[in-house]
Short mmCIF file of C-alpha atoms in Angstrom, two decimals:
data_model
loop_
_atom_site.label_atom_id
_atom_site.label_comp_id
_atom_site.label_asym_id
_atom_site.label_seq_id
_atom_site.Cartn_x
_atom_site.Cartn_y
_atom_site.Cartn_z
CA GLN Y 623 -60.54 -12.19 -1.55
CA VAL Y 624 -59.96 -10.54 -4.85
CA ARG Y 625 -58.57 -11.88 -7.90
CA LEU Y 626 -57.85 -10.23 -11.21
CA VAL Y 627 -57.41 -12.24 -14.54
CA GLU Y 628 -56.07 -10.70 -17.57
CA SER Y 629 -56.41 -12.29 -21.17
CA GLY Y 630 -56.00 -11.44 -24.71
CA GLY Y 631 -52.34 -10.68 -25.09
CA GLY Y 632 -50.52 -12.41 -27.92
CA LEU Y 633 -48.17 -11.99 -31.21
CA VAL Y 634 -49.63 -9.81 -33.83
CA GLN Y 635 -48.31 -8.31 -36.98
CA ALA Y 636 -48.00 -4.53 -37.18
CA GLY Y 637 -51.22 -2.80 -38.08
CA GLY Y 638 -53.24 -5.62 -36.41
CA SER Y 639 -55.47 -5.47 -33.31
CA LEU Y 640 -55.84 -7.04 -30.04
CA ARG Y 641 -58.37 -6.82 -27.29
CA LEU Y 642 -57.27 -7.35 -23.48
CA SER Y 643 -59.62 -8.07 -20.94
CA CYS Y 644 -59.28 -7.66 -17.00
CA ALA Y 645 -61.72 -9.48 -15.03
CA ALA Y 646 -62.01 -9.07 -11.28
CA SER Y 647 -63.60 -11.66 -9.14
CA GLY Y 648 -64.34 -12.16 -5.38
CA SER Y 649 -65.97 -9.82 -2.62
CA ILE Y 650 -66.26 -6.96 -4.92
CA LEU Y 651 -69.06 -4.25 -5.02
CA SER Y 652 -67.79 -1.90 -7.62
CA ILE Y 653 -64.75 -0.93 -9.68
CA ASN Y 654 -63.90 2.93 -9.38
CA ASN Y 655 -61.04 3.97 -11.32
CA ALA Y 656 -59.24 1.46 -13.65
CA GLY Y 657 -56.09 1.89 -16.15
CA TRP Y 658 -53.98 -0.31 -18.15
CA TYR Y 659 -50.30 -0.01 -18.04
CA ARG Y 660 -47.38 -1.63 -20.03
CA GLN Y 661 -43.75 -2.37 -19.52
CA ALA Y 662 -41.36 -2.52 -22.53
CA PRO Y 663 -38.09 -4.45 -22.07
CA GLY Y 664 -35.67 -2.11 -20.09
CA LYS Y 665 -38.16 0.62 -19.58
CA GLN Y 666 -40.33 1.68 -16.73
CA ARG Y 667 -43.96 0.75 -16.48
CA GLU Y 668 -46.09 3.53 -18.01
CA LEU Y 669 -49.69 4.24 -18.20
CA VAL Y 670 -51.39 3.72 -21.41
CA ALA Y 671 -54.95 4.32 -20.60
CA ALA Y 672 -57.36 5.01 -17.91
CA ILE Y 673 -61.11 5.35 -17.01
CA THR Y 674 -62.75 6.74 -14.09
CA ARG Y 675 -65.95 5.47 -12.22
CA GLY Y 676 -67.82 8.16 -14.11
CA GLY Y 677 -66.47 6.99 -17.43
CA SER Y 678 -63.91 9.73 -18.27
CA VAL Y 679 -61.05 8.36 -20.10
CA ASN Y 680 -57.48 9.43 -20.52
CA TYR Y 681 -54.57 8.26 -22.91
CA ALA Y 682 -50.95 8.39 -23.45
CA ASP Y 683 -50.25 10.43 -26.40
CA SER Y 684 -48.65 7.58 -27.90
CA VAL Y 685 -51.89 5.55 -28.39
CA LYS Y 686 -54.45 8.00 -28.84
CA GLY Y 687 -56.72 7.34 -31.62
CA ARG Y 688 -55.70 3.65 -31.73
CA PHE Y 689 -56.40 2.17 -28.24
CA THR Y 690 -59.69 2.40 -26.33
CA ILE Y 691 -60.65 1.62 -22.69
CA SER Y 692 -63.94 0.69 -21.51
CA ARG Y 693 -65.28 -1.15 -18.78
CA ASP Y 694 -68.62 -3.40 -17.95
CA GLY Y 695 -69.74 -2.99 -14.40
CA ALA Y 696 -72.10 -5.90 -14.70
CA LYS Y 697 -68.95 -8.32 -15.36
CA ASN Y 698 -66.48 -6.54 -13.25
CA THR Y 699 -64.41 -6.26 -16.37
CA VAL Y 700 -62.21 -3.50 -17.91
CA TYR Y 701 -61.15 -4.00 -21.66
CA LEU Y 702 -58.36 -2.33 -23.80
CA GLN Y 703 -59.23 -2.47 -27.47
CA MET Y 704 -56.00 -1.82 -29.31
CA ASN Y 705 -56.00 -1.06 -33.12
CA SER Y 706 -53.34 -0.22 -35.64
CA LEU Y 707 -50.91 -1.84 -33.22
CA LYS Y 708 -47.00 -0.79 -33.85
CA PRO Y 709 -43.96 -2.64 -32.78
CA GLU Y 710 -43.10 -0.17 -30.28
CA ASP Y 711 -46.41 -1.30 -28.38
CA THR Y 712 -44.57 -4.33 -27.47
CA GLY Y 713 -44.75 -5.05 -23.75
CA VAL Y 714 -46.25 -6.69 -20.83
CA TYR Y 715 -49.70 -5.13 -20.15
CA TYR Y 716 -51.13 -4.98 -16.71
CA CYS Y 717 -54.37 -3.65 -15.32
CA ASN Y 718 -54.73 -1.88 -12.19
CA LEU Y 719 -58.25 -1.48 -10.69
CA ASP Y 720 -59.29 0.52 -7.71
CA LEU Y 721 -61.80 -2.03 -6.08
CA MET Y 722 -64.49 -1.47 -3.52
CA THR Y 723 -64.92 -4.73 -1.55
CA ARG Y 724 -67.76 -5.75 0.62
CA ASP Y 725 -66.14 -4.41 3.63
CA LEU Y 726 -66.56 -0.83 1.98
CA ARG Y 727 -62.83 -0.48 1.63
CA VAL Y 728 -60.99 0.79 -1.84
CA ASN Y 729 -57.74 -0.78 -2.62
CA ALA Y 730 -55.84 -0.96 -5.86
CA TYR Y 731 -55.14 -4.43 -7.44
CA TRP Y 732 -52.75 -5.15 -10.19
CA GLY Y 733 -53.44 -7.89 -12.63
CA GLN Y 734 -50.66 -10.49 -13.41
CA GLY Y 735 -49.73 -9.18 -16.73
CA THR Y 736 -50.09 -10.20 -20.33
CA GLN Y 737 -47.64 -10.25 -22.96
CA VAL Y 738 -48.37 -8.11 -26.38
CA THR Y 739 -45.73 -8.76 -29.13
CA VAL Y 740 -46.19 -6.71 -32.33
CA SER Y 741 -43.88 -7.79 -35.24
CA SER Y 742 -42.97 -5.36 -38.00
#
């Protein structure tokens, strides 16, 4: 059984920073690809940042230069460092991890979501 727990969201003023964490636990062998998504009120969920098993990263144009995605394989955790936050970054942030479990299957798992609110 696999469990994803997100943390690090909150309320911050524009220009501030937050660090989101997505920790996976259970019968996990490895994290393959991983991504952070956000969903603003009334909008579709969008990909914000992604990282491959090999460490290649990709960012939405709106967050390039401000957000950094990283991973710690030993801790089965993926992070999203968010700097220079803007009100338009407000939304619920979800992690999505492709995990290989001990039965050698790879499946995608979603975190529960964490609220990020940026005040102007």
